[in-house]
mmCIF file of N, CA and C in Angstrom:
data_model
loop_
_atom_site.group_PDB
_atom_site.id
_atom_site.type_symbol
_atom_site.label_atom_id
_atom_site.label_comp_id
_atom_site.label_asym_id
_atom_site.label_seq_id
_atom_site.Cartn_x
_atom_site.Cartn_y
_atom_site.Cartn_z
ATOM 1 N N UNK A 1 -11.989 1.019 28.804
ATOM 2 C CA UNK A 1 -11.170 1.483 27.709
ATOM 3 C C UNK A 1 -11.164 0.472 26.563
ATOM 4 N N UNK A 2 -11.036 -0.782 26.734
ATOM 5 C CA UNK A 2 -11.127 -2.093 25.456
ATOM 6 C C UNK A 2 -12.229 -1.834 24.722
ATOM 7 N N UNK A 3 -13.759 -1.973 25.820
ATOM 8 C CA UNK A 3 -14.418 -1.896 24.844
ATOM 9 C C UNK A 3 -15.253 -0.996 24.067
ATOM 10 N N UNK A 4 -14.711 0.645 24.332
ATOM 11 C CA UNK A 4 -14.345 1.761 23.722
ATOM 12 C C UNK A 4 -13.335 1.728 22.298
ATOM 13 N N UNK A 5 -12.052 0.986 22.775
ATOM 14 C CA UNK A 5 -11.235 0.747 21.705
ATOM 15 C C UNK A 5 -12.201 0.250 20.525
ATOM 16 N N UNK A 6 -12.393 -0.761 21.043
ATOM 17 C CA UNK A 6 -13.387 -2.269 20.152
ATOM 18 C C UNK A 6 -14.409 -1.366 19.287
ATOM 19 N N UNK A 7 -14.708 -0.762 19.777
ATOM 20 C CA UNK A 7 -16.101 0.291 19.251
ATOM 21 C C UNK A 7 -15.954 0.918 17.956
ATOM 22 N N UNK A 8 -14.883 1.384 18.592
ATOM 23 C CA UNK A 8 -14.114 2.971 17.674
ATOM 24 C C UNK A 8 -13.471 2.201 16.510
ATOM 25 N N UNK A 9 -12.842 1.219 16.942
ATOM 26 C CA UNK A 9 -12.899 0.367 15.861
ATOM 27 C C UNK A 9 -13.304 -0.376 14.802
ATOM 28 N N UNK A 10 -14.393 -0.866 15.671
ATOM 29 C CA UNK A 10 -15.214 -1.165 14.663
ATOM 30 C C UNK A 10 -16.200 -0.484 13.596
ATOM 31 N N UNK A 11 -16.352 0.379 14.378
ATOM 32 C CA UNK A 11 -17.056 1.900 13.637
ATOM 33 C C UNK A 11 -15.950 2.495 12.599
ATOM 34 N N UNK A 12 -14.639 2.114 12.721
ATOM 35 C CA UNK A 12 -13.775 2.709 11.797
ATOM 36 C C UNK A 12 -13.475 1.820 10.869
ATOM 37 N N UNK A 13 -13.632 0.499 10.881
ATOM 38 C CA UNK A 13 -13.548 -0.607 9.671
ATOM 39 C C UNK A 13 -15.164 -0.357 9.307
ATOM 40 N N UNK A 14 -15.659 -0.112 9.206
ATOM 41 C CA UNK A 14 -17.297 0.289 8.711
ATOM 42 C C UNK A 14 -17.112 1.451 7.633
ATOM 43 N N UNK A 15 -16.540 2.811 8.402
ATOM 44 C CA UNK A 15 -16.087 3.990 7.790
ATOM 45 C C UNK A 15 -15.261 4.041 6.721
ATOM 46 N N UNK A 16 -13.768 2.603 6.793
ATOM 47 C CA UNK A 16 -13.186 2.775 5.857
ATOM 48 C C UNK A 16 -13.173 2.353 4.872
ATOM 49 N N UNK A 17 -14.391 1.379 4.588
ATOM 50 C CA UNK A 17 -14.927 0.327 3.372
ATOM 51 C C UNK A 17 -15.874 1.194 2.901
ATOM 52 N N UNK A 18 -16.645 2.204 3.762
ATOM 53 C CA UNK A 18 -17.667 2.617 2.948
ATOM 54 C C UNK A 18 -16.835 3.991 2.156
ATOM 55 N N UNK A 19 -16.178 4.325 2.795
ATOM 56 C CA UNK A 19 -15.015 5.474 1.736
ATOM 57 C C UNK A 19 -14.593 5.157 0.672
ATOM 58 N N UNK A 20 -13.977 4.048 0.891
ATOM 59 C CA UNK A 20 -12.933 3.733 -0.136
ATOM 60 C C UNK A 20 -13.937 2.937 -1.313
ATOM 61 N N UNK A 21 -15.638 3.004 -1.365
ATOM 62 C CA UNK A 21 -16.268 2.667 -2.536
ATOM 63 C C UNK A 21 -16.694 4.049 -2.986
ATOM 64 N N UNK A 22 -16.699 4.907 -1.905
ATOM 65 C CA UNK A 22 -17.450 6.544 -2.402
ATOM 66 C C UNK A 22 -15.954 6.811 -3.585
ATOM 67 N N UNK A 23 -14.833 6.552 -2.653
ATOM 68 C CA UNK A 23 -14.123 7.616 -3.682
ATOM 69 C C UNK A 23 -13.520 6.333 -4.669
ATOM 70 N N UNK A 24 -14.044 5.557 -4.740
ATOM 71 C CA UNK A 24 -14.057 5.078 -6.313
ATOM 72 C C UNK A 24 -15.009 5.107 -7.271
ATOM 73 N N UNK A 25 -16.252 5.332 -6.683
ATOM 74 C CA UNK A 25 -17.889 5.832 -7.301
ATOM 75 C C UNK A 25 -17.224 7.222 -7.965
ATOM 76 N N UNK A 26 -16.850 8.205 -7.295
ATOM 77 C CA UNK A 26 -16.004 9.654 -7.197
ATOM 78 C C UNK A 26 -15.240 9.746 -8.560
ATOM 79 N N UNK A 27 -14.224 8.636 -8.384
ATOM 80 C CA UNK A 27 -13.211 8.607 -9.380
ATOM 81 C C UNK A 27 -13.753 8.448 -10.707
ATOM 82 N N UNK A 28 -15.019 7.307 -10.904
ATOM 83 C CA UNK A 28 -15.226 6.588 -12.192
ATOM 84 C C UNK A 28 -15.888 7.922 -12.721
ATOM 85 N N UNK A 29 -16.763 8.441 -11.415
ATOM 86 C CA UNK A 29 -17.745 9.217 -12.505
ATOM 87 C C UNK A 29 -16.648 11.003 -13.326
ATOM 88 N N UNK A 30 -15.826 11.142 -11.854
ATOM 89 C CA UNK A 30 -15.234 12.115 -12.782
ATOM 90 C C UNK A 30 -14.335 11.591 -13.653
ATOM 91 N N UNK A 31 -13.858 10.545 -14.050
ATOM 92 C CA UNK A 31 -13.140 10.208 -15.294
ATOM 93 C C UNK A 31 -13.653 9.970 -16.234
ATOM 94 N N UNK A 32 -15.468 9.983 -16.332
ATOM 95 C CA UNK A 32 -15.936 9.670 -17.275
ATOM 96 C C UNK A 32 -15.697 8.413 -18.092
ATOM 97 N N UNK A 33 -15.686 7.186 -17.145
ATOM 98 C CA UNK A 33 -14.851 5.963 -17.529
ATOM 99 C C UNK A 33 -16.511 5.546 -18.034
ATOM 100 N N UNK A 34 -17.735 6.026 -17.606
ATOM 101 C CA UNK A 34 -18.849 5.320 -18.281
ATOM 102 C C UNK A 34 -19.433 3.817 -17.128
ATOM 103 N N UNK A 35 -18.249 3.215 -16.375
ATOM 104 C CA UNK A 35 -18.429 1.728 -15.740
ATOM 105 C C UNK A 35 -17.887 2.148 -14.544
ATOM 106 N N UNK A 36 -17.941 1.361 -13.359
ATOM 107 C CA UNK A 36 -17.426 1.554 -12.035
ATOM 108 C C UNK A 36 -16.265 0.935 -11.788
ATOM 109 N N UNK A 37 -15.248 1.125 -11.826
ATOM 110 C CA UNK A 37 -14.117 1.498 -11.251
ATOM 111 C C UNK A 37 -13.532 1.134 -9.905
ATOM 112 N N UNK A 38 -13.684 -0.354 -9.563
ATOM 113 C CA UNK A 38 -13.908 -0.479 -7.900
ATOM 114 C C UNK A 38 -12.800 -0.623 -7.339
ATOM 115 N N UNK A 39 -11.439 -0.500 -8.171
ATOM 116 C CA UNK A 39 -10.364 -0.806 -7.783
ATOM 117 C C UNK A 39 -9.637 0.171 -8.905
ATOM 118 N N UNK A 40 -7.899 0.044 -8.073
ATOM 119 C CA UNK A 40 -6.959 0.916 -8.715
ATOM 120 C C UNK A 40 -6.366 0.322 -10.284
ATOM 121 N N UNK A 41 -6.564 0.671 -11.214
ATOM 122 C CA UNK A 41 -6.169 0.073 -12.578
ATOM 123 C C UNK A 41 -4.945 -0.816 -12.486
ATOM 124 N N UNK A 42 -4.112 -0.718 -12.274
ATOM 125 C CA UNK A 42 -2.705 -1.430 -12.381
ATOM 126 C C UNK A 42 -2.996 -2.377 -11.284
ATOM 127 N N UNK A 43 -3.402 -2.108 -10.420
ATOM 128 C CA UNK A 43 -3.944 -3.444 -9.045
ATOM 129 C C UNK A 43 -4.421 -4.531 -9.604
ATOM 130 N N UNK A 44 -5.235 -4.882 -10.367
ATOM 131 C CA UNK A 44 -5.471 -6.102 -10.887
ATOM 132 C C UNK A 44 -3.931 -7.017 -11.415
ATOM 133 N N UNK A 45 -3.058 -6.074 -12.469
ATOM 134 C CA UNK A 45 -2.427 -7.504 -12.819
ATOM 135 C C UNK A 45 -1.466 -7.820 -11.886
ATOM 136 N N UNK A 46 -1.238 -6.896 -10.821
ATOM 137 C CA UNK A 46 0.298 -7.416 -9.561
ATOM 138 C C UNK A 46 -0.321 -8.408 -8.504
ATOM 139 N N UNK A 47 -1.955 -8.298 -8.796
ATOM 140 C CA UNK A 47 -2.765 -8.924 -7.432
ATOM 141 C C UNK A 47 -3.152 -10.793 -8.198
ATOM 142 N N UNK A 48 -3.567 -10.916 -9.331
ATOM 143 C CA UNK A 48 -3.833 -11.562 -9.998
ATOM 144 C C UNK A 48 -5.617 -12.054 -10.689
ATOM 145 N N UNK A 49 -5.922 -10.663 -10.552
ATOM 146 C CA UNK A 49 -7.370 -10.747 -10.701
ATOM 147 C C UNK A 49 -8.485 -9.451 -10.151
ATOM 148 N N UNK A 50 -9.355 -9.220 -10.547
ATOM 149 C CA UNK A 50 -10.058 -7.485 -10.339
ATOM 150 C C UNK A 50 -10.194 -8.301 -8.825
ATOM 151 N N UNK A 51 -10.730 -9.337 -8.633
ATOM 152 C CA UNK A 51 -11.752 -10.058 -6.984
ATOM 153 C C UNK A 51 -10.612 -9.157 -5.848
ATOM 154 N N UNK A 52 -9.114 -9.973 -6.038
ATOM 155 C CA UNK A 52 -8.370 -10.272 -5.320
ATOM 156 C C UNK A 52 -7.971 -8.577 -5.463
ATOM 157 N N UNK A 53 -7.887 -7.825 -6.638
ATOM 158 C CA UNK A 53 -7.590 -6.469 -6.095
ATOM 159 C C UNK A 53 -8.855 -5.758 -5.202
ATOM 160 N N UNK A 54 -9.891 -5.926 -5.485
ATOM 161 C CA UNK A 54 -11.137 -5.497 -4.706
ATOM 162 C C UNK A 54 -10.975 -5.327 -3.482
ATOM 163 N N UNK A 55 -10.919 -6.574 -3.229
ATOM 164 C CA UNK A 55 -10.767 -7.568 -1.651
ATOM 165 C C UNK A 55 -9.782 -7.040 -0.887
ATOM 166 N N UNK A 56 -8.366 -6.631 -2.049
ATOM 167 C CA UNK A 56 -6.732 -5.873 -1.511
ATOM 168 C C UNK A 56 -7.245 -4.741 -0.695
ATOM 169 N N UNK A 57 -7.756 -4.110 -1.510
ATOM 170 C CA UNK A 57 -7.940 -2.651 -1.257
ATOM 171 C C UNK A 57 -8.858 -2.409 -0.730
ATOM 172 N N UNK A 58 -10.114 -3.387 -0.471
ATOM 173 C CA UNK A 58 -10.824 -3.263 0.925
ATOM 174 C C UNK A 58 -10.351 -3.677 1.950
ATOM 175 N N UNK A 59 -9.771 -4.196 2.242
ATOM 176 C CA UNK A 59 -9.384 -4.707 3.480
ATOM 177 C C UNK A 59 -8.261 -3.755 3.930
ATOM 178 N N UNK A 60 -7.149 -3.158 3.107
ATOM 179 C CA UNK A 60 -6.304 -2.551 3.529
ATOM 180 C C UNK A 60 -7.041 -0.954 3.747
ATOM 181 N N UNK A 61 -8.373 -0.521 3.062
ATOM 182 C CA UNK A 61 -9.149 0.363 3.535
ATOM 183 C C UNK A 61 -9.360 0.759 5.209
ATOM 184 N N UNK A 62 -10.038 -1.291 5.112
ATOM 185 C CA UNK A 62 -10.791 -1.415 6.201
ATOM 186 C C UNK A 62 -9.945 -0.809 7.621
ATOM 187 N N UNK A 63 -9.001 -1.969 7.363
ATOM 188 C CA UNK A 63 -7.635 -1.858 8.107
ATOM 189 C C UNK A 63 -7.139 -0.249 8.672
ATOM 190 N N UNK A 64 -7.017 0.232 7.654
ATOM 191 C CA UNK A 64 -6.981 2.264 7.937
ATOM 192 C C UNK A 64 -7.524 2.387 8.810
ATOM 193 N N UNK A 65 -9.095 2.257 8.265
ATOM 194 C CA UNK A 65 -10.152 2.839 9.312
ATOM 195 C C UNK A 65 -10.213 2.397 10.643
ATOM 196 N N UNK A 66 -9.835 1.029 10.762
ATOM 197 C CA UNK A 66 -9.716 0.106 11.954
ATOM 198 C C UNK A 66 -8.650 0.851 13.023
ATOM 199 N N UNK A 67 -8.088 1.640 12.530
ATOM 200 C CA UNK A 67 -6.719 1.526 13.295
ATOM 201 C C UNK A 67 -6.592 3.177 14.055
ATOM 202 N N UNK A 68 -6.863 3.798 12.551
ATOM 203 C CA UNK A 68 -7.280 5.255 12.998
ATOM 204 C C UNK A 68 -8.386 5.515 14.222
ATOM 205 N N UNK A 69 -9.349 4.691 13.792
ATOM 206 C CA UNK A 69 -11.263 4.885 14.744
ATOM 207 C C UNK A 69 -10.672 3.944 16.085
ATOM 208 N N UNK A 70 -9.998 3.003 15.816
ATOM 209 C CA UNK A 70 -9.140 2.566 17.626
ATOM 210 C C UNK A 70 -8.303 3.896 18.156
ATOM 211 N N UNK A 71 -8.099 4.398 17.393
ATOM 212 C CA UNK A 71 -6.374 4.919 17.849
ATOM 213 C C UNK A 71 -7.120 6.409 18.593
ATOM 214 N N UNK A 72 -8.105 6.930 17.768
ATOM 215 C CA UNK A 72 -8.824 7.838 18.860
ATOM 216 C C UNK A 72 -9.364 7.597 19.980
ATOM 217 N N UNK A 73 -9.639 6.579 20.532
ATOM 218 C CA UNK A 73 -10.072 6.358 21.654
ATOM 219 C C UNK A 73 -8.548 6.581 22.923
ATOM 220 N N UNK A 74 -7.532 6.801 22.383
ATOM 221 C CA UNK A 74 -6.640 7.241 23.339
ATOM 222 C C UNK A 74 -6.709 8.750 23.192
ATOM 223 N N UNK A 75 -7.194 9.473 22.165
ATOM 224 C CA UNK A 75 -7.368 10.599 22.325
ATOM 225 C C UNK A 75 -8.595 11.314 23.018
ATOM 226 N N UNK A 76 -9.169 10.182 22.602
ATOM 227 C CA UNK A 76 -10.676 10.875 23.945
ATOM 228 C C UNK A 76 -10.542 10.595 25.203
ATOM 229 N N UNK A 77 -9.581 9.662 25.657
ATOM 230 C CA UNK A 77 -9.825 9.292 26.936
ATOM 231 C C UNK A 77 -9.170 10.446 28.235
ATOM 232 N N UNK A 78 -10.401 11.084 28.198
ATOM 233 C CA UNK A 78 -10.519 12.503 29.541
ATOM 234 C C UNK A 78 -9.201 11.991 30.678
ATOM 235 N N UNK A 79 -9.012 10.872 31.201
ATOM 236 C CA UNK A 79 -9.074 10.819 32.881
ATOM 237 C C UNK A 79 -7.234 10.619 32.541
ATOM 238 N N UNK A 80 -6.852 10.631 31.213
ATOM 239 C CA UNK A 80 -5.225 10.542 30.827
ATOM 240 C C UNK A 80 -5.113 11.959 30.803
ATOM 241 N N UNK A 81 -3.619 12.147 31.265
ATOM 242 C CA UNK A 81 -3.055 13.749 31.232
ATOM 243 C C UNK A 81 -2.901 14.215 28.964
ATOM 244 N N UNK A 82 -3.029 15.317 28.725
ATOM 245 C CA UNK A 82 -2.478 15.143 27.119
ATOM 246 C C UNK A 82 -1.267 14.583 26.976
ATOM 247 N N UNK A 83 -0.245 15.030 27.441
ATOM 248 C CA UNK A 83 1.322 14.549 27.386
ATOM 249 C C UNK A 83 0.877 12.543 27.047
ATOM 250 N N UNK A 84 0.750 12.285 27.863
ATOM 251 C CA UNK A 84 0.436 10.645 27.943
ATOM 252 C C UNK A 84 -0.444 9.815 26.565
ATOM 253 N N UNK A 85 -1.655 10.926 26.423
ATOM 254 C CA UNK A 85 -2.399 10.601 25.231
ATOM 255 C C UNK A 85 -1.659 10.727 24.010
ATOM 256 N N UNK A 86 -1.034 11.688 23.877
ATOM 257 C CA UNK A 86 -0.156 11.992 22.585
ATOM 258 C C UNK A 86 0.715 11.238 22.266
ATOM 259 N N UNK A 87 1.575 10.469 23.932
ATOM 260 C CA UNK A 87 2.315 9.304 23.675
ATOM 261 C C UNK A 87 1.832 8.228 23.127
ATOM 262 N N UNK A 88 0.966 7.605 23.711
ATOM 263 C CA UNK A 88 0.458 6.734 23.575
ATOM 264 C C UNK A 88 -0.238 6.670 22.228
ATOM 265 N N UNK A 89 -0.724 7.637 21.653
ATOM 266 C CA UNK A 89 -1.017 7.720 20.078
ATOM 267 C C UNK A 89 0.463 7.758 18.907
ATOM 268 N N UNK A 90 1.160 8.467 19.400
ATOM 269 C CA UNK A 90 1.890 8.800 18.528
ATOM 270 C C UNK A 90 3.104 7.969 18.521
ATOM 271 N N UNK A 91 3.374 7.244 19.624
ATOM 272 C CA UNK A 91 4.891 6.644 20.214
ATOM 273 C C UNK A 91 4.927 5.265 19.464
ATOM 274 N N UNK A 92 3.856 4.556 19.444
ATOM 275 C CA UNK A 92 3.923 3.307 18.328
ATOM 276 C C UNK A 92 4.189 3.499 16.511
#
């Protein structure tokens, strides 16, 4: 089961960095901003810099994906009753 978790995980911090550049590729081009857009506008001045918003919002991407792509591996796991899986997903 860990290193299922570990997997799903890691496959989901992979998933959620590569999203979160699609739907800012997504954003720039339908706003017709002309430049890429790699971060949320107002994120730069509360963060103190475009790097440090970049970096924000990848990692807290990543993090998503990390947590979600772990968190299914209690939903796949066959040999748990559903009642138990649902806990165990949903109860934290």
């Amino acid at each position: 089961m860990g290193k299922k978790l570990a997997k799903r995980a890691a496959i989901g911090v992979a998933v959620g960095v590569a999203l979160e550049h699609i739907a800012a590729l997504i954003t720039s081009i339908a706003l017709h901003l002309g430049y890429y857009a790699p971060c949320l506008v107002s994120l730069p001045e509360r963060v103190g810099g475009e790097i440090n918003a970049v970096l924000w919002q990848m990692g807290l991407c990543a993090l998503l994906g990390g947590v979600v792509g772990g968190c299914s591996a209690f939903l796949g796991a066959k040999q748990w009753p559903v009642g138990l899986r649902l806990l165990a997903f949903l109860g934290p």
